[in-house]
Tab-separated table of C-alpha atoms and ligand atoms in Angstrom:
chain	number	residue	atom	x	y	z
L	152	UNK	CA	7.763	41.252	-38.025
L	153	UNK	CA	5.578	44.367	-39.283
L	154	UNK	CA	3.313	45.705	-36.611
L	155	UNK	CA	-0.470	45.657	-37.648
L	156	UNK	CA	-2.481	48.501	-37.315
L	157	UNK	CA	-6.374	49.071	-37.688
L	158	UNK	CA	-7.148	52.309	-38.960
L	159	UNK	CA	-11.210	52.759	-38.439
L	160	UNK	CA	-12.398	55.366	-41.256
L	161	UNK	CA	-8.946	54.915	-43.108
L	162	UNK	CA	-10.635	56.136	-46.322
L	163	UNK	CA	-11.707	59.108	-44.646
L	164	UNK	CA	-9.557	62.976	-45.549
L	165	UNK	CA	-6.528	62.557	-42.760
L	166	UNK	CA	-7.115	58.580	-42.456
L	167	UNK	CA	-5.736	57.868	-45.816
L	168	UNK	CA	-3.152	60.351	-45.543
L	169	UNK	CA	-1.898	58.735	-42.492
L	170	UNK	CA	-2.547	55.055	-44.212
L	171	UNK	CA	0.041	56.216	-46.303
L	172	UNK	CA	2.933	57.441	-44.063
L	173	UNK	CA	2.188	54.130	-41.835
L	174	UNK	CA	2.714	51.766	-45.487
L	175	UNK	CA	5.695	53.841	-46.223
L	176	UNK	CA	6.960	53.139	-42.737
L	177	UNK	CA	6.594	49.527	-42.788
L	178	UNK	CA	3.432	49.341	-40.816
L	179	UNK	CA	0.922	46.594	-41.909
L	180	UNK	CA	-2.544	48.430	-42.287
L	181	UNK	CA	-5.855	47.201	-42.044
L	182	UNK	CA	-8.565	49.455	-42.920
L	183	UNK	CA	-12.468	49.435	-41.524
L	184	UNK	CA	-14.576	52.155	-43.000
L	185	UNK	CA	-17.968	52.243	-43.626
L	186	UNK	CA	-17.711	54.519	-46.296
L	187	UNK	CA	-21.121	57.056	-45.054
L	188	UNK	CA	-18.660	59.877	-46.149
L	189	UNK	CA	-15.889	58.462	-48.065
L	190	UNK	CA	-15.404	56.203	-51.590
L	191	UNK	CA	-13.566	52.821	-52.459
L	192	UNK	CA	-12.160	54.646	-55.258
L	193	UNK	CA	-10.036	55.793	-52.246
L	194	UNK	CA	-8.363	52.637	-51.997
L	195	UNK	CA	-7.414	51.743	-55.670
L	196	UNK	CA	-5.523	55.791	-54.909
L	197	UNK	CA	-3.717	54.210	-51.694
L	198	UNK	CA	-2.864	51.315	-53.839
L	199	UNK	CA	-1.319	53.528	-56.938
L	200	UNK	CA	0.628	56.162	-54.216
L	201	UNK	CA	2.043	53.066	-52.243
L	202	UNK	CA	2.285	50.066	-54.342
L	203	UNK	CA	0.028	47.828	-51.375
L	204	UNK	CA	-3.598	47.940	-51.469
L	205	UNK	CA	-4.336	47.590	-47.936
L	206	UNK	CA	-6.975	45.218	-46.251
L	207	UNK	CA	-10.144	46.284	-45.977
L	208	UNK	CA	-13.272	46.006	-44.400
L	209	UNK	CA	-16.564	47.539	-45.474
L	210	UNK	CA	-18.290	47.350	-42.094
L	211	UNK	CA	-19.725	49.915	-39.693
L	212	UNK	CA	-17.546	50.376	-36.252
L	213	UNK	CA	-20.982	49.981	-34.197
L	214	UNK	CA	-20.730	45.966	-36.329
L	215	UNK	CA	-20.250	43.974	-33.523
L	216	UNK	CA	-20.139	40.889	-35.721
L	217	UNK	CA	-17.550	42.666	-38.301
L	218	UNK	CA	-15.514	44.257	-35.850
L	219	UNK	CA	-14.891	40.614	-34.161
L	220	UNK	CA	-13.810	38.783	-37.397
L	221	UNK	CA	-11.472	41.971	-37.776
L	222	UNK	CA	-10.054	41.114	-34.418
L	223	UNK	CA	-10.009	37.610	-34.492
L	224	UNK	CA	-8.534	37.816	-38.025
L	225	UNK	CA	-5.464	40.502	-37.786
L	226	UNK	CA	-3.140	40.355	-34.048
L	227	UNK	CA	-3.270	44.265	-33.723
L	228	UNK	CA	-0.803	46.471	-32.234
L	229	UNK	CA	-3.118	49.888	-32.290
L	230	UNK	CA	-5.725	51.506	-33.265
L	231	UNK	CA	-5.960	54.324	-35.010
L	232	UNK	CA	-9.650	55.572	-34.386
L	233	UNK	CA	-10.759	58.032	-37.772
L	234	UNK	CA	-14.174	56.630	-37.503
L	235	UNK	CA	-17.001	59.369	-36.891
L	236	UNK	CA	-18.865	62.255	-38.688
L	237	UNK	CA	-17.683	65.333	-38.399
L	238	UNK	CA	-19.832	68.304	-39.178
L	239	UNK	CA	-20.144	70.989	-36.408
L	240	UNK	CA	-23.509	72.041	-37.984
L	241	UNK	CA	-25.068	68.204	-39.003
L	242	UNK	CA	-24.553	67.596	-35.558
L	243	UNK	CA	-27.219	70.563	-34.337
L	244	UNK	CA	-29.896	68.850	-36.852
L	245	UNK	CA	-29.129	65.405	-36.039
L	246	UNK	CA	-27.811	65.037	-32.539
L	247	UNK	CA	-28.948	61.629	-31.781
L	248	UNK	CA	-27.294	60.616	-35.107
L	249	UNK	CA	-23.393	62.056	-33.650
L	250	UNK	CA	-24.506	60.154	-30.487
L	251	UNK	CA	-24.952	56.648	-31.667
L	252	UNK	CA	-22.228	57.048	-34.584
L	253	UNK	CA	-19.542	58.690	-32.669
L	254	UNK	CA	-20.116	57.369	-29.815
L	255	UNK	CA	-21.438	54.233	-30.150
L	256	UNK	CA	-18.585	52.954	-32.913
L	257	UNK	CA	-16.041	53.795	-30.255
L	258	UNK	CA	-18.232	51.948	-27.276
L	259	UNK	CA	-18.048	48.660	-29.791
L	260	UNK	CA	-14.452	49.166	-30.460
L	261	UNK	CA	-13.304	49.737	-27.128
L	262	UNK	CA	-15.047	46.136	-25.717
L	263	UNK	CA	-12.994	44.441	-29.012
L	264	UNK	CA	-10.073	45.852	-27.721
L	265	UNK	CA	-10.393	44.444	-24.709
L	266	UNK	CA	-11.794	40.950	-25.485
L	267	UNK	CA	-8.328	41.067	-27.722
L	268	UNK	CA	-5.793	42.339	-25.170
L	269	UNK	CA	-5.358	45.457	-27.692
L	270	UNK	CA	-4.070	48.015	-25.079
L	271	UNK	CA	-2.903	50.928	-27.973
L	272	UNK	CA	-5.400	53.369	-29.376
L	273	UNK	CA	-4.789	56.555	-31.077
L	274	UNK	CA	-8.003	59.350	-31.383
L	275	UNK	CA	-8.981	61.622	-33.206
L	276	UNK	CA	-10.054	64.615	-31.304
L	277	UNK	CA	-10.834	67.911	-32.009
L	278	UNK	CA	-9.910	71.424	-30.671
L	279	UNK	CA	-13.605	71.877	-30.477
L	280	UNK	CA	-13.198	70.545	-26.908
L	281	UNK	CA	-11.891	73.842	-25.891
L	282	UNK	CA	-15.314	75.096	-25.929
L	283	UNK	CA	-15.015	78.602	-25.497
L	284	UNK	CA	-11.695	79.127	-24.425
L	285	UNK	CA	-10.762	82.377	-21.939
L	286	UNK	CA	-7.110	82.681	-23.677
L	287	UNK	CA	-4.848	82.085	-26.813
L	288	UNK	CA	-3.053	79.798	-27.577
L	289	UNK	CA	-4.322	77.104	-26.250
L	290	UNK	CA	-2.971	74.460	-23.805
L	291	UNK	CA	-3.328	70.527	-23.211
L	292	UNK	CA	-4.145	71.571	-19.613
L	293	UNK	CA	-6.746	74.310	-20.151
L	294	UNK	CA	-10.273	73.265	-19.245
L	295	UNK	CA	-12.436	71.064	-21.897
L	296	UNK	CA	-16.315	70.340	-22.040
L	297	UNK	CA	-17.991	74.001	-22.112
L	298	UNK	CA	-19.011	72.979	-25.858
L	299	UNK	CA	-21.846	74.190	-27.993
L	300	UNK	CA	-22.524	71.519	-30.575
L	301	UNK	CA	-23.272	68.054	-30.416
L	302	UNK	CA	-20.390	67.202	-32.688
L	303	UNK	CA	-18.260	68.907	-29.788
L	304	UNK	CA	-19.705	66.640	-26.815
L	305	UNK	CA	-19.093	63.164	-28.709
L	306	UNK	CA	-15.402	64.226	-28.680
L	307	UNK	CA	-15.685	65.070	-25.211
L	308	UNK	CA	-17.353	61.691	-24.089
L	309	UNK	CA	-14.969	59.926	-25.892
L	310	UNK	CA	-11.934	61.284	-24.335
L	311	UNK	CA	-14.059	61.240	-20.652
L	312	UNK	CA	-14.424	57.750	-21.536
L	313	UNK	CA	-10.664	56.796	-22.202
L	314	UNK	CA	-9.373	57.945	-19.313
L	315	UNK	CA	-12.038	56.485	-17.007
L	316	UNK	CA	-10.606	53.229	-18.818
L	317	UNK	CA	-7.049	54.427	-18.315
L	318	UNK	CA	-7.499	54.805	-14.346
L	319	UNK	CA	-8.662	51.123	-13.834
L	320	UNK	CA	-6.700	49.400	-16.694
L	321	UNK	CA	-2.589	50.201	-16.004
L	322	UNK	CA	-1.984	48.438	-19.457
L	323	UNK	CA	-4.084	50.621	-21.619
L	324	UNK	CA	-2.456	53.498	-23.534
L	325	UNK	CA	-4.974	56.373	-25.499
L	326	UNK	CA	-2.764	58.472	-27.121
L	327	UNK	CA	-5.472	61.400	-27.443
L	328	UNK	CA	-4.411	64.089	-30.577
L	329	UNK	CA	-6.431	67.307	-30.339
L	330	UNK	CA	-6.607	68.380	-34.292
L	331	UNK	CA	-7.235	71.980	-35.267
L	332	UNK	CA	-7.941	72.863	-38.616
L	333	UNK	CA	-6.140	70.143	-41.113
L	334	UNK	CA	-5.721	71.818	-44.846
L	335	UNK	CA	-4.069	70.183	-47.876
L	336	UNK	CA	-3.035	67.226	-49.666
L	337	UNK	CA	-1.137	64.504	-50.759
L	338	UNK	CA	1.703	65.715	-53.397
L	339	UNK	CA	0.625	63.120	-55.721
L	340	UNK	CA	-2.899	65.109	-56.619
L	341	UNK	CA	-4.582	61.622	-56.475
L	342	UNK	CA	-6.371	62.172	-52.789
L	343	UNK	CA	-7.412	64.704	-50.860
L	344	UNK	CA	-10.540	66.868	-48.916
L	345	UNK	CA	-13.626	65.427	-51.013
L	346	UNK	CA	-16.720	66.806	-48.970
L	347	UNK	CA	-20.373	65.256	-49.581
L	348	UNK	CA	-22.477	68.473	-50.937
L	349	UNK	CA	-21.750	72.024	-50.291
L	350	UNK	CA	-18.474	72.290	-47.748
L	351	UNK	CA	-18.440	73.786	-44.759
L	352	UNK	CA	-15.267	74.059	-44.204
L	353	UNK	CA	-12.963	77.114	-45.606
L	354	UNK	CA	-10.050	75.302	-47.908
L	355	UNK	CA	-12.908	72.961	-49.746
L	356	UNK	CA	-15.010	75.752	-50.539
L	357	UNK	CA	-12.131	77.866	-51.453
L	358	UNK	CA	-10.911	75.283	-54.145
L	359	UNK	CA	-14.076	74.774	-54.911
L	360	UNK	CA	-14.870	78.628	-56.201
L	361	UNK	CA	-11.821	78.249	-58.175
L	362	UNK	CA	-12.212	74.975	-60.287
L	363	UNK	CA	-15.386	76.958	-61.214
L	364	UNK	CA	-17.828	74.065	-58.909
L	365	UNK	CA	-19.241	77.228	-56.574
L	366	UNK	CA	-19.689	80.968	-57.875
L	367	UNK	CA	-18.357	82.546	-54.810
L	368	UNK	CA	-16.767	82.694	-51.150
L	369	UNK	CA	-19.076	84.012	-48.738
L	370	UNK	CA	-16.620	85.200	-45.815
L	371	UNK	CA	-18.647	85.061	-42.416
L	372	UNK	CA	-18.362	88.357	-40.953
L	373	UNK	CA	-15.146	91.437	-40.965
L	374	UNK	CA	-15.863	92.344	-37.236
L	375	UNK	CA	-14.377	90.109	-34.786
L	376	UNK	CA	-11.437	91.599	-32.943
L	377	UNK	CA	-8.587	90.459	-34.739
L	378	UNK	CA	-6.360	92.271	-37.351
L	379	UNK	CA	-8.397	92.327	-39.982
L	380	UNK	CA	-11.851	91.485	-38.896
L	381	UNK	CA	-11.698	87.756	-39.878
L	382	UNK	CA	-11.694	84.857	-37.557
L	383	UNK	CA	-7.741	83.109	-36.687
L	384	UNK	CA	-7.164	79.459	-37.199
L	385	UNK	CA	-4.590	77.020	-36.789
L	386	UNK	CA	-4.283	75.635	-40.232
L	387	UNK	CA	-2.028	72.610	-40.013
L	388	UNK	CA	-0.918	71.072	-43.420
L	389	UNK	CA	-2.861	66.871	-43.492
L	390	UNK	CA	0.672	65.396	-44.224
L	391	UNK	CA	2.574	66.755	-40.818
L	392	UNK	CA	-0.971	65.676	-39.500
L	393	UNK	CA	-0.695	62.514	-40.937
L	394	UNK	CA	2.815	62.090	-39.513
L	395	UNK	CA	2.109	62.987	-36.230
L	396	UNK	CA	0.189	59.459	-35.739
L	397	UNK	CA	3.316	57.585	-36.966
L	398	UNK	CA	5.112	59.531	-34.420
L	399	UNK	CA	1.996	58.625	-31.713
L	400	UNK	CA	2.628	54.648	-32.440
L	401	UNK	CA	6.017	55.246	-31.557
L	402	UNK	CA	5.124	56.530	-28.539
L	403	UNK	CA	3.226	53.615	-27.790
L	404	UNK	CA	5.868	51.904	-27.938
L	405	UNK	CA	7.352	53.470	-24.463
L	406	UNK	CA	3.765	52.175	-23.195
L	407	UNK	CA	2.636	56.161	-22.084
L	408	UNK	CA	-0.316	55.387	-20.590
L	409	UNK	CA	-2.930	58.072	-21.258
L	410	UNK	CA	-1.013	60.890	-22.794
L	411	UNK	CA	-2.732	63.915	-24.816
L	412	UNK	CA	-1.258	66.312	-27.559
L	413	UNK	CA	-2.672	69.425	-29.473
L	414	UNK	CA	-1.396	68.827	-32.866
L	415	UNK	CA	-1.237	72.277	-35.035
L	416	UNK	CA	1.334	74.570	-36.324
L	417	UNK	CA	1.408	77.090	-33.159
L	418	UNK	CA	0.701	79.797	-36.146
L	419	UNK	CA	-2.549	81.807	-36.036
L	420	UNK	CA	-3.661	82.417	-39.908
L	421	UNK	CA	-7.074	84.984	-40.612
L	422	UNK	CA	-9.461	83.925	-43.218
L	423	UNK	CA	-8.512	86.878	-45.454
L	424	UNK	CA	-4.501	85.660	-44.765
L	425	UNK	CA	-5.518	82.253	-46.461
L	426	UNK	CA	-8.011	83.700	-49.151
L	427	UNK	CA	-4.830	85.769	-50.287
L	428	UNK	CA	-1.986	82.939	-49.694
L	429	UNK	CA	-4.590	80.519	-51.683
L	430	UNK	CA	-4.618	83.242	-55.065
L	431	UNK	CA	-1.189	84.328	-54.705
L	432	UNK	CA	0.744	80.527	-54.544
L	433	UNK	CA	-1.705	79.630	-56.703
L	434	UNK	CA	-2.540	82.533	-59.407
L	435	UNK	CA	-6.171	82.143	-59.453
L	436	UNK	CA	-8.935	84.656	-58.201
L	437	UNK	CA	-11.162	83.697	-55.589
L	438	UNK	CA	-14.033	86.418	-55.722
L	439	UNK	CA	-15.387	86.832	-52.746
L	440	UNK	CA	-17.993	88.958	-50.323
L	441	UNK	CA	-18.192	89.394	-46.251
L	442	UNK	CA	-21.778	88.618	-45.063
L	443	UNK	CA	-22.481	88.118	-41.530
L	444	UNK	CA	-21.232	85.848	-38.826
L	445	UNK	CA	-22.062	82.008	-38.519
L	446	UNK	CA	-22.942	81.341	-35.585
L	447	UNK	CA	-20.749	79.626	-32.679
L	448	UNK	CA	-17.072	80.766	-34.534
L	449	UNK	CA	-14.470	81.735	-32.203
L	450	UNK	CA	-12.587	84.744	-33.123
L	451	UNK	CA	-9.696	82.668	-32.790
L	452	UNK	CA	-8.691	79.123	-32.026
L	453	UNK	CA	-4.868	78.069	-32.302
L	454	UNK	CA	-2.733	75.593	-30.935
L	455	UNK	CA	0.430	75.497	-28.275
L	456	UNK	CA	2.169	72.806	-30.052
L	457	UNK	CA	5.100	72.279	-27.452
L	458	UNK	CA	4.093	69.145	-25.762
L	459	UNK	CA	4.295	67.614	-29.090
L	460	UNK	CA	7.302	68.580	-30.144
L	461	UNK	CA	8.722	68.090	-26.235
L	462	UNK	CA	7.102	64.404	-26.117
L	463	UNK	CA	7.357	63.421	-29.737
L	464	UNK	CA	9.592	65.252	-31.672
L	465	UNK	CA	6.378	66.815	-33.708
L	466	UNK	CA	7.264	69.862	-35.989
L	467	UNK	CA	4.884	70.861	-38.757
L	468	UNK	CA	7.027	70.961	-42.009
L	469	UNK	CA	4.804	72.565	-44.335
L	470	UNK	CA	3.673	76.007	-44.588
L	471	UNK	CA	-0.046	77.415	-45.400
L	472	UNK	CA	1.497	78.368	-49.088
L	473	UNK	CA	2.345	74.681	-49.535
L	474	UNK	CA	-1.208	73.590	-48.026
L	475	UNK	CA	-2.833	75.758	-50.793
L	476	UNK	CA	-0.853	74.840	-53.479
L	477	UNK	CA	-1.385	70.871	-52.274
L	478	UNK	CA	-5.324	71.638	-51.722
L	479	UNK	CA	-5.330	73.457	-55.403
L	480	UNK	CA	-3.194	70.655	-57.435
L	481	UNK	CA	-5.879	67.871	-55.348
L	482	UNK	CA	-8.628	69.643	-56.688
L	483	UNK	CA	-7.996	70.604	-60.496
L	484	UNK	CA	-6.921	67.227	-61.023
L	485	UNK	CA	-10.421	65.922	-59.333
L	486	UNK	CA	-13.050	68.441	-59.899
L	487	UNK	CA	-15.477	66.236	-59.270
L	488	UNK	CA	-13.591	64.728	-56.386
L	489	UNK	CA	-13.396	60.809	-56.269
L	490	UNK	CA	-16.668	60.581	-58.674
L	491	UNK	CA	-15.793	59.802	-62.082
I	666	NAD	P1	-13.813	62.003	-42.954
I	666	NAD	O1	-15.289	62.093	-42.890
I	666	NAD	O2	-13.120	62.310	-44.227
I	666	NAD	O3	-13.320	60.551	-42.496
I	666	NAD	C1	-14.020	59.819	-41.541
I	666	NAD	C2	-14.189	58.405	-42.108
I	666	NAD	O4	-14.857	57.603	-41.170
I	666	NAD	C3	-15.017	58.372	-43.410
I	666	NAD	O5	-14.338	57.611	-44.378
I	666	NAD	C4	-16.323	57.704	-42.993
I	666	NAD	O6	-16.873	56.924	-44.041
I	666	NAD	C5	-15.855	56.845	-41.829
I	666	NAD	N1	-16.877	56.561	-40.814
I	666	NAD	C6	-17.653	57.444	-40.147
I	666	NAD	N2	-18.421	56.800	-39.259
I	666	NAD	C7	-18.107	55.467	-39.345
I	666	NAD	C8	-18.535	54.299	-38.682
I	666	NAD	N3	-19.486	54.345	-37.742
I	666	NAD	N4	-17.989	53.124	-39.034
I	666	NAD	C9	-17.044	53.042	-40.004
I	666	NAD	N5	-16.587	54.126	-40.676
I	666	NAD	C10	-17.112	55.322	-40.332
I	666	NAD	O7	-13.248	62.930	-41.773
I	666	NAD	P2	-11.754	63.394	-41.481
I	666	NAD	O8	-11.675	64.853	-41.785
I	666	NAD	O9	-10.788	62.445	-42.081
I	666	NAD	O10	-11.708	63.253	-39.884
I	666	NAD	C11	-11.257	62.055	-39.299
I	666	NAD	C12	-11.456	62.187	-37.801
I	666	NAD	O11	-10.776	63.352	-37.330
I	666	NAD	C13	-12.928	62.359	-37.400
I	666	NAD	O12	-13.139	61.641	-36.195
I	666	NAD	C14	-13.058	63.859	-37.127
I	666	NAD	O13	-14.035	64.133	-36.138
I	666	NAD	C15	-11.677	64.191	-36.613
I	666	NAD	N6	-11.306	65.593	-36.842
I	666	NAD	C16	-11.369	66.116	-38.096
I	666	NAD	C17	-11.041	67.475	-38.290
I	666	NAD	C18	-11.135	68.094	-39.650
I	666	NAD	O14	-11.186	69.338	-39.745
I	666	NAD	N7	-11.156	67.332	-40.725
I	666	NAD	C19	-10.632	68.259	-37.211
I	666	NAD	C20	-10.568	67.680	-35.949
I	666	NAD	C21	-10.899	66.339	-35.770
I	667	WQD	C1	-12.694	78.264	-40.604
I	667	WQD	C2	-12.955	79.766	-40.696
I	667	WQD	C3	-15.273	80.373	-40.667
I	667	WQD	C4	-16.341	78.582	-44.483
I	667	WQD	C5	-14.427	73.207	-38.062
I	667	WQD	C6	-15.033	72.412	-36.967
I	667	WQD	C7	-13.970	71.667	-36.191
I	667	WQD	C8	-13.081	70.897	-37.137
I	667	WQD	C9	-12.508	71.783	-38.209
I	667	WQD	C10	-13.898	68.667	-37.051
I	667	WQD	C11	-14.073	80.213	-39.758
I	667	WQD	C12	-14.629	80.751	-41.987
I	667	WQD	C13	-15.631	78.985	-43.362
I	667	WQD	C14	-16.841	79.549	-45.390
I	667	WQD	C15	-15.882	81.277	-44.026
I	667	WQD	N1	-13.772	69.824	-37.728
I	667	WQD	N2	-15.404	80.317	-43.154
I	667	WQD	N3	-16.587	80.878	-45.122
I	667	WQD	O1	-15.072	76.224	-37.979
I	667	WQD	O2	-12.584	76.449	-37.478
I	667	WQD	O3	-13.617	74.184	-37.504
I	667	WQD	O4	-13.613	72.384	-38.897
I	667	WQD	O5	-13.414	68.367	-36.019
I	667	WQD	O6	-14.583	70.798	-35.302
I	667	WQD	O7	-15.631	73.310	-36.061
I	667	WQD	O8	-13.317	75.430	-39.631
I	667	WQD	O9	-13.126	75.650	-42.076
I	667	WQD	O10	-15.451	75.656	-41.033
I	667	WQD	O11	-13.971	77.623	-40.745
I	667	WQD	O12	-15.663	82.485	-43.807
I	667	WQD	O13	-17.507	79.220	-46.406
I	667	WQD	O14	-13.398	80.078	-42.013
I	667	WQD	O15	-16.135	81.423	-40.224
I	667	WQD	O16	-13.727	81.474	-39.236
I	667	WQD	P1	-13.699	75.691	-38.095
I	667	WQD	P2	-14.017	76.034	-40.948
């Protein structure tokens, strides 16, 4: 019998990556996505990389009403929990906004899960809850909370809020995954990083500039004290991403309790290092100028990424040449993204 799982924002950049690798893994998936920053036009792509167009539900996670006929409807092993919005700066404008959505979606899903007996939830956290860390790399253990953003806090809250669960209910297992900076794209060219407006991330922009949609990079700032000036990252390909949640259900499966994993390559990579991996596996120009810093970047901000491989057996696969040329072949074949 296939286990079910319910993948909230599985039309979402890393949730249909990982709707894929559960499908090809015999998982049953049910989908829930609102789509504020996503399009169905993801779905018919699932359907044409797969062969099964997966269930899905066009409801909001805060949908008390929607998120009970989801649960009364499917018998759900876990959760995978995609659903929130994302953007470090949004979050400064609109705090309230990452509140309610972020954390109000998981408050609603969390009672379903219960009123079901669903004791299995994967998240999706961020290595924004680092804050401003004192060393590199960094560690499961080190200290989380000293954050600057709103976006930051609603990760923090969340996990706070799982493991207050986890101390008073023996049965419930959050399988907490720390992301750092995901890059790439499916092999296929048909899905991939499709940002609303300008991007503010680094690979989007990049591929942007050279399918001609944006003029130029603006690199924020030479002068932080790293090799060359430019801020590190831990750029981890969306595929080994992706596979890292099959790899968390099967850890569910041994019934962990609350367990929590950085998942990222272990590799520090500088902005210039992916501006020049990005034209040279590639062969396109990306012109580009250094302005000043944004502010709130850490010089640096990469992973240890033992535990994972310790606990789970995770091991990124592909390198930051294959995440550029995956991120390039995504967007010349969709310059306009998933819009016609
Ligand atoms: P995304 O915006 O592409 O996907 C999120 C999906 O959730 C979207 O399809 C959106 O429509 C949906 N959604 C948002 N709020 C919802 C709600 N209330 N109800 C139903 N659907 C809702 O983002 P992503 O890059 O795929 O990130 C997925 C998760 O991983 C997010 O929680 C994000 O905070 C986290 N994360 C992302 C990164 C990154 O760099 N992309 C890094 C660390 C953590
Ligand atoms: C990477 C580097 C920029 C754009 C953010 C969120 C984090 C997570 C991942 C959700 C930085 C530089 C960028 C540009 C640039 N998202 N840069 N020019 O800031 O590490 O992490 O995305 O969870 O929460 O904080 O990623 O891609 O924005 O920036 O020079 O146009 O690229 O200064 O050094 P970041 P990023």
């Amino acid at each position: 019998m296939k286990k079910t799982i319910l993948v909230t924002g599985g039309l979402g950049y890393i949730g249909s990556h990982t709707v894929i690798e559960l499908i090809e893994n015999g998982y049953e998936v049910v989908i829930v996505d609102s789509l504020v920053n996503s399009k169905l036009e993801v779905l018919n792509r699932l359907e044409t990389i797969t062969g099964v167009r997966p269930t899905f539900y066009e409801y909001d996670v805060r949908d008390e009403e929607g998120m009970e006929k989801i649960f009364s409807n499917h018998d759900i092993f876990a959760v995978i929990h995609f659903a929130g919005l994302k953007s470090v700066g949004e979050s400064v404008q609109k705090p309230q906004l990452y509140y309610d959505n972020n954390i109000g979606s998981t408050e609603v899903l969390l009672k379903k899960m219960k009123e079901h007996g669903v004791h299995n939830i994967v998240f999706s956290s961020s290595a924004t809850v680092y804050g401003q860390p004192e060393r590199m790399p960094l560690y499961e253990t080190d200290p989380i909370g000293n954050v600057t953003n709103p976006y930051a806090e609603t990760k923090v809250k969340i996990e706070e809020m799982l493991e207050e669960i986890s101390k008073n209910d023996p049965e419930f297992n959050p399988v907490i995954l720390r992301y750092f900076n995901p890059i790439g794209a499916h092999k296929s060219g048909l899905i991939g990083e499709d940002p609303n407006g300008i991007p503010n991330n680094l690979m989007p922009y990049i591929t942007q500039v050279a399918v001609g949609k944006l003029p130029m990079l603006s690199v924020f700032g030479n002068d932080y004290p790293t090799p060359d000036g430019t801020c590190i990252r831990d750029y981890i390909h969306v595929v080994d991403l992706a596979h890292g949640h099959l790899l968390a259900l099967k850890k569910l499966e041994e019934k962990p309790g609350r367990v929590i994993y950085n998942l990222g390559t272990g590799v520090g990579t500088s902005v210039l290092e992916l501006i020049n991996a990005f034209m040279e596996a590639n062969h396109v120009n990306i012109p580009y100028k250094i302005v000043g810093r944004r502010p709130g970047d850490l010089p640096q901000s990469y992973a240890n990424a033992d535990k994972a491989f310790r606990e789970m057996g995770f091991k990124t696969k592909y390198t930051i040449v294959d995440s550029c040329r995956d991120s390039w072949n995504w967007q010349k074949k969709n310059p306009k993204g998933f819009d016609k």
